[in-house]
Amino acid sequence: MSSEDNINGVLECVEHAYSNLSPAAQTLLLCLAQFSKFIDTANIPNYVKQLQNFEPFNDYPLDNFSDAIQEAMNCGLVAPINEESRLLTIQAVFSDFLQAKLATLDAATRTAFRQGFKNHYCSLADYYESLMNAKDAQAQELGIFFCRQEYENLYNALQICLENQESISIYFCLKRYWDLVGNHQNNLKLAETVCQQLENYPLAFIKGEFGYQIAFAIARLGRCQLSAKQYEQARKSYEKTLEIYDALESQDNQQKQLWQAVSDHQLGIVAQELREFEQARDYYQQALDIFIKYDDRYSCASSYHQLGIIAQELREFEQARDYYQQALEIKIEYGDRYGCASTYHHLGMIAQELREFEPAQDYYQQALDIFSEYGDRYSCARPYYQLGRAAQELGEFEQARHSYQQALDIYLEYGDRYSCASSYFQLGRLAETLGEFESAKANYLQDLQITVEFHDQHGLEISLGNLASFYQVTQDESLFLAVSEILGVSLEELKQHFDELLKGTR
């Protein structure tokens, strides 16, 4: 029997089962035609309320919806995901069957179904997002679970919103879901798709009640582009949000300026990543001035923190320490214990730069303890790495190796290949110090491979300068050959480049 015959046979079974349902059940199950794969029966009453707002359903026996679903369960058209669950899955063939039935109805009824479905999921998206934003881990996991199960339904409802050029609140729920599960690629793809369709929205929408959502969505796209190291694209996104905030008419000037301050802050991060430190400082100061103007003290903390990073990059260590202390005081004042972790971490880096290694270790340990307390394993990698640096400076080499390895293991676990480079580099330096040249070479080459792969020009200069010095010590021709292969240059070109780097260090 061919696959086409199998499909036709299944369709005939579905049609036969459907025809044996009561007339009321046949009518009501059409209401499920918009759903994909998943239904939470606990939410059916809300869906019914949405449908009751539309005239085409005035004669539908909506009060009997639960009976209709039970009939569908009895004949296997829908099924609970486990024995005692309110959560149902719809057979894919039955879903296709219902959509074909829906296509035969008049346009007004089809439109009403779409609107009812869309309104239902706008409400659910708000609920799921509130769960995912909860501080309670169980609530957050529940929100993630529902978004995973409901993703197609939520996405399809969002598409209806975009087609109708309406509020896109569902998008922010889906964006939050991808944030929490750590899928940056899907997050970026979703943001690009949504923002592309938002370009068709009229100016009247921007000036209306939900116009701010367009700027918010573009800002989310900017964050995704930042994560993907698409810095110029991110800059354009944040600059565009500034233009949109200016065009808003439904918000007062204070709110618009506070939103603009957030975009200024993000533009500072873009400039910082591009090592445009003076421009970054200007953006952070602009943001800080607005936060101070409107007495948004808590938001000042992030600006002080970033100004600290810029001062640190410019080796203005005492200024950096002052900024970090101001950020830390505000975070403690507002009970933001988790937020304190990153500031403790940076205070440790300042202490380390000033060769205050034991205070540095204390700061790093405080950061590590907080990240561990909040179950943020990924963020633990940074203090582990810095604890390795401090231990290495104090001559505690085995402790340093352990800390670097902990950081590397976490980056590998989370698929953060780019961040692995610095751990490989430091493991190489440590091995070289201990005379373990083969181990040093392997780690240095791993660092170089990743640095080249991610087009990190600043990191590449550091790696090549270090490799030139290492080659001078070891005269290892196999190292020379491996580096030339990674860079894609001839041995003669590499030798000339190494000679230039070594001359620069004399």
Coordinates of C-alpha atoms in Angstrom, one line a residue:
M1 CA 0.0 0.0 0.0
S2 CA 1.4 3.5 -0.9
S3 CA 1.8 6.3 1.5
E4 CA -0.9 8.2 -0.3
D5 CA -3.3 5.2 0.3
N6 CA -2.4 5.3 4.0
I7 CA -3.1 9.0 4.3
N8 CA -6.5 8.5 2.5
G9 CA -7.3 5.6 4.8
V10 CA -6.6 7.7 7.9
L11 CA -8.7 10.6 6.6
E12 CA -11.6 8.2 6.0
C13 CA -11.3 7.0 9.6
V14 CA -11.3 10.6 10.9
E15 CA -14.3 11.6 8.7
H16 CA -16.2 8.5 9.8
A17 CA -15.4 9.2 13.5
Y18 CA -16.5 12.8 13.1
S19 CA -19.7 11.9 11.3
N20 CA -20.7 9.7 14.3
L21 CA -20.4 12.6 16.7
S22 CA -23.5 14.4 17.9
P23 CA -24.5 17.4 15.7
A24 CA -23.7 19.8 18.6
A25 CA -20.2 18.2 19.0
Q26 CA -19.6 18.4 15.2
T27 CA -20.4 22.1 15.3
L28 CA -18.4 22.9 18.4
L29 CA -15.3 21.0 17.4
L30 CA -15.0 23.3 14.4
C31 CA -14.0 25.9 17.0
L32 CA -10.7 23.9 17.5
A33 CA -9.7 24.3 13.8
Q34 CA -7.3 27.1 14.6
F35 CA -5.4 25.1 17.2
S36 CA -2.2 23.3 16.4
K37 CA -1.4 20.1 18.4
F38 CA -2.2 21.3 21.9
I39 CA -5.3 22.3 24.0
D40 CA -5.4 23.1 27.7
T41 CA -9.0 22.3 28.6
A42 CA -8.7 24.5 31.7
N43 CA -8.6 27.5 29.3
I44 CA -11.6 26.5 27.2
P45 CA -14.0 28.7 29.3
N46 CA -11.9 31.7 28.4
Y47 CA -11.9 30.8 24.7
V48 CA -15.7 30.4 24.9
K49 CA -16.0 33.9 26.3
Q50 CA -13.9 35.2 23.4
L51 CA -16.2 33.5 20.9
Q52 CA -19.3 34.8 22.5
N53 CA -18.3 38.3 21.5
F54 CA -18.9 37.5 17.8
E55 CA -22.3 37.4 16.2
P56 CA -21.7 34.3 14.0
F57 CA -21.6 32.2 17.2
N58 CA -24.9 33.3 18.7
D59 CA -26.5 30.0 17.8
Y60 CA -23.6 27.8 18.7
P61 CA -24.2 25.6 21.8
L62 CA -21.0 26.9 23.4
D63 CA -22.1 25.8 26.9
N64 CA -21.7 22.2 25.8
F65 CA -18.1 22.6 24.8
S66 CA -16.8 20.2 27.4
D67 CA -19.2 17.5 26.3
A68 CA -18.0 17.9 22.7
I69 CA -14.4 17.5 23.7
Q70 CA -15.3 14.4 25.7
E71 CA -16.9 12.9 22.6
A72 CA -13.8 13.7 20.6
M73 CA -11.7 12.0 23.3
N74 CA -14.0 8.9 23.3
C75 CA -13.3 8.3 19.6
G76 CA -9.6 9.2 19.7
L77 CA -9.7 12.4 17.8
V78 CA -8.0 14.2 20.7
A79 CA -6.1 12.6 23.6
P80 CA -4.7 13.6 27.0
I81 CA -0.9 13.8 27.1
N82 CA -1.1 11.4 30.1
E83 CA -3.8 9.5 32.0
E84 CA -4.8 12.3 34.4
S85 CA -4.1 15.4 32.4
R86 CA -6.3 18.3 31.4
L87 CA -3.8 18.9 28.6
L88 CA -4.8 17.4 25.2
T89 CA -3.1 16.8 21.9
I90 CA -5.0 16.9 18.6
Q91 CA -4.3 14.4 16.0
A92 CA -2.6 16.2 13.1
V93 CA -4.9 14.6 10.6
F94 CA -7.9 15.7 12.6
S95 CA -6.6 19.2 12.7
D96 CA -6.2 19.2 8.9
F97 CA -9.7 17.9 8.6
L98 CA -11.1 20.6 10.8
Q99 CA -9.3 23.3 8.8
A100 CA -10.7 21.9 5.6
K101 CA -14.2 22.0 7.1
L102 CA -13.6 25.6 8.3
A103 CA -12.7 26.7 4.8
T104 CA -16.2 25.8 3.6
L105 CA -17.8 28.3 6.0
D106 CA -18.7 31.9 5.1
A107 CA -16.0 34.6 5.4
A108 CA -17.6 36.3 8.4
T109 CA -17.5 33.1 10.4
R110 CA -14.0 32.3 9.4
T111 CA -12.9 35.8 10.4
A112 CA -14.7 35.5 13.7
F113 CA -12.9 32.2 14.5
R114 CA -9.5 33.9 13.7
Q115 CA -10.3 36.9 15.9
G116 CA -11.6 34.8 18.8
F117 CA -8.5 32.5 18.6
K118 CA -6.2 35.5 18.5
N119 CA -7.9 37.3 21.4
H120 CA -7.7 34.0 23.4
Y121 CA -4.0 33.7 22.9
C122 CA -3.3 37.4 23.6
S123 CA -4.8 36.8 27.1
L124 CA -2.8 33.5 27.5
A125 CA 0.4 35.1 26.4
D126 CA 0.1 37.7 29.1
Y127 CA -0.4 35.0 31.7
Y128 CA 2.5 32.8 30.4
E129 CA 4.8 35.8 30.3
S130 CA 3.9 36.7 33.9
L131 CA 4.8 33.1 34.9
M132 CA 8.2 33.3 33.1
N133 CA 9.0 36.6 34.7
A134 CA 8.2 35.3 38.2
K135 CA 11.0 35.0 40.7
D136 CA 9.7 31.6 41.8
A137 CA 11.5 28.9 39.9
Q138 CA 8.5 26.6 39.7
A139 CA 6.3 29.3 38.2
Q140 CA 9.0 30.1 35.7
E141 CA 9.3 26.4 34.7
L142 CA 5.5 26.2 34.3
G143 CA 5.6 29.2 32.0
I144 CA 8.3 27.7 29.9
F145 CA 6.4 24.4 29.7
F146 CA 3.2 26.0 28.5
C147 CA 5.1 28.1 25.9
R148 CA 6.9 25.1 24.6
Q149 CA 3.6 23.2 24.2
E150 CA 1.7 26.2 22.9
Y151 CA 4.3 27.7 20.7
E152 CA 2.6 27.1 17.4
N153 CA -0.7 28.4 18.7
L154 CA 0.9 31.5 20.1
Y155 CA 2.9 32.1 17.0
N156 CA -0.1 31.7 14.7
A157 CA -2.1 34.1 16.9
L158 CA 0.9 36.6 16.6
Q159 CA 0.7 36.3 12.8
I160 CA -2.9 37.3 12.9
C161 CA -2.0 40.3 15.0
L162 CA 0.7 41.3 12.5
E163 CA -1.7 40.8 9.5
N164 CA -4.3 43.0 11.3
Q165 CA -1.6 45.5 12.3
E166 CA -2.6 45.3 15.9
S167 CA -0.9 45.0 19.3
I168 CA 2.0 42.5 19.3
S169 CA 2.0 41.7 23.0
I170 CA 2.3 38.0 22.1
Y171 CA 5.7 38.6 20.6
F172 CA 7.1 39.6 24.0
C173 CA 6.0 36.4 25.5
L174 CA 7.7 34.3 22.8
K175 CA 10.8 36.4 23.1
R176 CA 11.0 35.8 26.8
Y177 CA 10.6 32.0 26.2
W178 CA 13.6 31.9 23.8
D179 CA 15.6 34.0 26.3
L180 CA 15.0 31.5 29.1
V181 CA 15.7 28.4 27.0
G182 CA 18.8 30.0 25.7
N183 CA 18.0 29.6 22.0
H184 CA 19.7 32.8 20.6
Q185 CA 19.3 31.7 17.0
N186 CA 15.6 31.2 17.1
N187 CA 15.2 34.4 19.2
L188 CA 17.0 36.4 16.5
K189 CA 15.0 34.8 13.7
L190 CA 11.7 35.6 15.4
A191 CA 12.8 39.2 16.1
E192 CA 13.8 39.7 12.5
T193 CA 10.5 38.2 11.2
V194 CA 8.4 40.4 13.5
C195 CA 10.3 43.6 12.9
Q196 CA 10.2 43.1 9.1
Q197 CA 6.4 42.9 9.3
L198 CA 6.3 45.9 11.6
E199 CA 7.7 48.0 8.8
N200 CA 4.3 47.9 7.2
Y201 CA 2.5 49.4 10.2
P202 CA 1.1 52.9 9.6
L203 CA 2.2 56.0 11.4
A204 CA -1.2 56.2 13.0
F205 CA -0.4 53.0 15.0
I206 CA 3.0 54.5 16.1
K207 CA 1.1 57.5 17.4
G208 CA -1.6 55.4 19.0
E209 CA -1.9 53.5 22.3
F210 CA 0.4 50.6 21.4
G211 CA 3.0 52.5 19.3
Y212 CA 5.6 51.9 21.9
Q213 CA 5.5 48.2 21.2
I214 CA 7.2 48.8 17.8
A215 CA 10.1 50.5 19.5
F216 CA 10.2 47.7 22.1
A217 CA 10.3 45.0 19.5
I218 CA 13.1 46.7 17.6
A219 CA 15.0 47.1 20.9
R220 CA 14.6 43.3 21.4
L221 CA 15.9 42.8 17.9
G222 CA 18.9 45.0 18.9
R223 CA 19.6 42.8 21.9
C224 CA 19.5 39.7 19.8
Q225 CA 21.9 41.3 17.3
L226 CA 24.2 42.2 20.2
S227 CA 24.2 38.6 21.3
A228 CA 25.0 37.5 17.8
K229 CA 27.8 40.1 17.7
Q230 CA 26.1 41.9 14.8
Y231 CA 27.1 45.3 16.3
E232 CA 26.4 47.6 13.4
Q233 CA 23.0 46.1 12.9
A234 CA 22.3 46.5 16.6
R235 CA 23.4 50.1 16.5
K236 CA 20.9 50.8 13.6
S237 CA 18.2 49.1 15.6
Y238 CA 18.7 51.2 18.7
E239 CA 19.0 54.4 16.7
K240 CA 15.7 53.5 15.1
T241 CA 14.0 53.1 18.5
L242 CA 15.1 56.7 19.4
E243 CA 13.3 58.0 16.3
I244 CA 10.1 56.0 17.2
Y245 CA 10.1 57.3 20.8
D246 CA 10.2 60.8 19.4
A247 CA 7.2 60.1 17.3
L248 CA 5.0 58.7 20.1
E249 CA 2.0 60.7 21.1
S250 CA 0.2 58.5 23.7
Q251 CA 3.0 58.8 26.3
D252 CA 4.2 61.8 28.3
N253 CA 7.6 63.3 27.7
Q254 CA 9.0 61.8 30.9
Q255 CA 8.2 58.3 29.9
K256 CA 9.6 58.8 26.4
Q257 CA 12.9 60.2 27.7
L258 CA 13.2 57.3 30.2
W259 CA 12.8 54.9 27.3
Q260 CA 15.3 56.8 25.2
A261 CA 17.7 56.6 28.1
V262 CA 17.5 52.8 27.9
S263 CA 18.3 53.0 24.2
D264 CA 21.2 55.3 24.9
H265 CA 22.5 52.8 27.4
Q266 CA 22.3 50.0 24.8
L267 CA 24.1 52.2 22.2
G268 CA 26.8 52.5 24.9
I269 CA 27.1 48.7 25.0
V270 CA 27.4 48.6 21.2
A271 CA 30.1 51.2 21.2
Q272 CA 31.8 49.4 24.1
E273 CA 31.9 46.1 22.2
L274 CA 33.4 48.0 19.2
R275 CA 36.0 49.4 21.6
E276 CA 34.8 52.9 21.0
F277 CA 35.2 53.7 24.7
E278 CA 34.8 57.5 24.6
Q279 CA 31.6 57.3 22.6
A280 CA 30.3 54.6 25.0
R281 CA 31.0 56.8 28.0
D282 CA 29.0 59.6 26.3
Y283 CA 26.0 57.3 25.8
Y284 CA 26.1 56.0 29.4
Q285 CA 26.4 59.5 30.8
Q286 CA 23.4 60.6 28.7
A287 CA 21.4 57.7 30.1
L288 CA 22.6 58.5 33.6
D289 CA 21.6 62.2 33.3
I290 CA 18.1 61.2 32.3
F291 CA 17.7 58.7 35.1
I292 CA 18.9 61.3 37.7
K293 CA 16.6 64.0 36.2
Y294 CA 13.6 61.8 36.8
D295 CA 14.8 60.3 40.1
D296 CA 15.0 56.8 38.6
R297 CA 17.6 55.8 41.2
Y298 CA 17.5 52.1 40.5
S299 CA 18.2 52.5 36.8
C300 CA 21.2 54.7 37.7
A301 CA 22.9 51.5 39.0
S302 CA 23.3 50.0 35.5
S303 CA 24.7 53.3 34.2
Y304 CA 27.2 53.6 37.0
H305 CA 28.2 49.9 36.5
Q306 CA 28.8 50.4 32.7
L307 CA 30.7 53.7 33.4
G308 CA 32.8 51.6 35.7
I309 CA 33.6 49.1 32.9
I310 CA 34.6 52.0 30.6
A311 CA 36.9 53.5 33.2
Q312 CA 38.3 50.1 33.8
E313 CA 39.0 49.6 30.0
L314 CA 40.8 53.0 30.0
R315 CA 42.8 51.9 33.1
E316 CA 41.2 54.6 35.3
F317 CA 41.0 52.1 38.1
E318 CA 40.2 54.4 41.0
Q319 CA 37.4 56.1 39.0
A320 CA 36.1 52.6 38.0
R321 CA 36.1 51.5 41.6
D322 CA 34.0 54.6 42.6
Y323 CA 31.5 53.9 39.9
Y324 CA 31.1 50.3 40.9
Q325 CA 30.7 51.2 44.6
Q326 CA 27.9 53.6 43.6
A327 CA 26.2 50.9 41.6
L328 CA 26.6 48.4 44.4
E329 CA 25.1 50.7 47.0
I330 CA 22.0 51.3 44.9
K331 CA 21.6 47.5 44.3
I332 CA 21.9 46.7 48.0
E333 CA 19.5 49.6 48.8
Y334 CA 16.9 48.1 46.4
G335 CA 17.4 44.5 47.6
D336 CA 18.8 43.4 44.2
R337 CA 21.1 40.7 45.5
Y338 CA 21.4 39.0 42.2
G339 CA 22.4 42.3 40.5
C340 CA 25.1 42.7 43.1
A341 CA 26.9 39.7 41.8
S342 CA 28.2 41.3 38.6
T343 CA 29.3 44.4 40.5
Y344 CA 31.2 42.3 43.0
H345 CA 32.8 40.5 40.1
H346 CA 34.0 43.8 38.6
L347 CA 35.2 45.1 41.9
G348 CA 37.3 42.0 42.1
M349 CA 38.8 42.8 38.7
I350 CA 39.7 46.3 39.9
A351 CA 41.4 44.9 43.0
Q352 CA 43.3 42.4 40.8
E353 CA 44.5 45.2 38.5
L354 CA 45.7 47.0 41.6
R355 CA 47.5 43.8 42.6
E356 CA 45.2 43.4 45.7
F357 CA 44.8 39.7 45.0
E358 CA 43.2 38.5 48.2
P359 CA 40.5 41.1 48.2
A360 CA 40.0 40.3 44.6
Q361 CA 39.4 36.6 45.5
D362 CA 36.9 37.7 48.2
Y363 CA 34.9 39.7 45.6
Y364 CA 34.9 36.9 43.1
Q365 CA 33.8 34.4 45.7
Q366 CA 30.9 36.7 46.6
A367 CA 29.8 36.9 43.0
L368 CA 30.2 33.1 42.6
D369 CA 28.1 32.4 45.7
I370 CA 25.3 34.6 44.5
F371 CA 25.2 33.1 41.0
S372 CA 25.2 29.7 42.6
E373 CA 22.4 30.7 45.0
Y374 CA 20.2 31.8 42.1
G375 CA 21.0 28.6 40.1
D376 CA 22.7 30.7 37.4
R377 CA 25.3 28.1 36.4
Y378 CA 26.3 29.9 33.2
S379 CA 27.2 33.1 35.0
C380 CA 29.4 31.2 37.4
A381 CA 31.9 30.8 34.6
R382 CA 33.1 34.4 34.8
P383 CA 34.1 34.4 38.6
Y384 CA 35.6 30.9 38.2
Y385 CA 37.8 32.3 35.4
Q386 CA 38.8 35.3 37.4
L387 CA 39.5 33.2 40.5
G388 CA 41.9 31.3 38.2
R389 CA 43.7 34.5 37.3
A390 CA 44.0 35.6 41.0
A391 CA 45.2 32.2 42.1
Q392 CA 47.8 32.1 39.2
E393 CA 49.1 35.5 40.4
L394 CA 49.5 34.2 43.9
G395 CA 51.4 31.1 42.6
E396 CA 48.5 28.7 43.5
F397 CA 48.8 27.0 40.2
E398 CA 46.7 23.9 40.8
Q399 CA 43.9 26.0 42.2
A400 CA 44.2 28.2 39.1
R401 CA 44.0 25.2 36.7
H402 CA 41.0 23.9 38.6
S403 CA 39.2 27.3 38.3
Y404 CA 40.0 27.8 34.6
Q405 CA 38.8 24.3 33.9
Q406 CA 35.5 24.9 35.8
A407 CA 34.9 28.0 33.6
L408 CA 35.8 26.1 30.4
D409 CA 33.5 23.2 31.3
I410 CA 30.5 25.6 31.8
Y411 CA 31.1 27.4 28.5
L412 CA 31.4 24.1 26.7
E413 CA 28.2 22.8 28.5
Y414 CA 26.3 25.9 27.3
G415 CA 27.7 25.9 23.8
D416 CA 29.4 29.3 24.3
R417 CA 32.4 28.6 22.1
Y418 CA 33.6 32.2 21.8
S419 CA 34.0 32.5 25.6
C420 CA 36.0 29.2 25.7
A421 CA 38.9 31.0 24.0
S422 CA 40.0 33.0 27.0
S423 CA 40.0 29.9 29.2
Y424 CA 42.0 27.9 26.7
F425 CA 44.5 30.9 26.5
Q426 CA 44.9 31.0 30.3
L427 CA 45.2 27.2 30.6
G428 CA 48.0 27.5 28.0
R429 CA 49.8 30.3 29.9
L430 CA 49.6 28.2 33.1
A431 CA 50.9 25.1 31.4
E432 CA 53.8 27.1 29.8
T433 CA 54.7 28.5 33.3
L434 CA 54.8 24.9 34.6
G435 CA 57.0 23.8 31.6
E436 CA 54.2 21.6 30.2
F437 CA 54.8 22.8 26.6
E438 CA 52.6 20.2 24.8
S439 CA 49.6 21.1 26.9
A440 CA 50.4 24.8 26.5
K441 CA 50.5 24.4 22.7
A442 CA 47.2 22.5 22.5
N443 CA 45.4 25.2 24.5
Y444 CA 47.0 28.1 22.6
L445 CA 45.9 26.5 19.3
Q446 CA 42.4 26.0 20.6
D447 CA 42.3 29.7 21.6
L448 CA 43.6 30.8 18.2
Q449 CA 41.1 28.6 16.3
I450 CA 38.2 30.2 18.1
T451 CA 39.5 33.7 17.8
V452 CA 39.9 33.4 14.1
E453 CA 36.5 31.7 13.7
F454 CA 34.8 34.6 15.4
H455 CA 36.8 37.3 13.6
D456 CA 38.0 38.8 16.9
Q457 CA 40.7 41.1 15.7
H458 CA 41.7 42.4 19.1
G459 CA 41.9 38.9 20.5
L460 CA 43.8 37.7 17.5
E461 CA 46.5 40.3 18.0
I462 CA 47.0 39.1 21.6
S463 CA 47.0 35.5 20.6
L464 CA 49.5 35.9 17.8
G465 CA 51.8 38.0 20.0
N466 CA 51.7 35.3 22.6
L467 CA 52.3 32.5 20.1
A468 CA 55.3 34.4 18.6
S469 CA 56.9 34.5 22.0
F470 CA 56.0 30.9 22.7
Y471 CA 57.6 29.8 19.4
Q472 CA 60.7 31.8 20.2
V473 CA 61.0 29.7 23.4
T474 CA 60.1 26.3 22.0
Q475 CA 61.3 26.5 18.4
D476 CA 58.5 24.0 17.8
E477 CA 58.1 23.7 14.0
S478 CA 54.8 21.8 14.4
L479 CA 53.4 24.8 16.2
F480 CA 54.5 27.0 13.3
L481 CA 52.8 24.8 10.8
A482 CA 49.5 24.5 12.8
V483 CA 49.3 28.3 13.2
S484 CA 49.8 28.9 9.5
E485 CA 47.1 26.4 8.7
I486 CA 44.6 28.0 11.1
L487 CA 45.4 31.5 9.6
G488 CA 45.4 30.3 6.1
V489 CA 48.8 31.9 5.3
S490 CA 52.1 30.6 4.1
L491 CA 55.0 29.7 6.4
E492 CA 57.0 32.5 5.0
E493 CA 54.2 35.0 5.7
L494 CA 53.8 33.8 9.2
K495 CA 57.5 33.9 9.9
Q496 CA 57.7 37.5 8.8
H497 CA 54.7 38.4 10.9
F498 CA 56.1 36.7 14.0
D499 CA 59.4 38.6 13.5
E500 CA 57.5 41.9 13.3
L501 CA 55.6 41.0 16.5
L502 CA 58.8 40.0 18.4
K503 CA 60.5 43.3 17.3
G504 CA 57.6 45.2 18.7
T505 CA 58.1 43.6 22.1
R506 CA 61.8 44.4 22.4

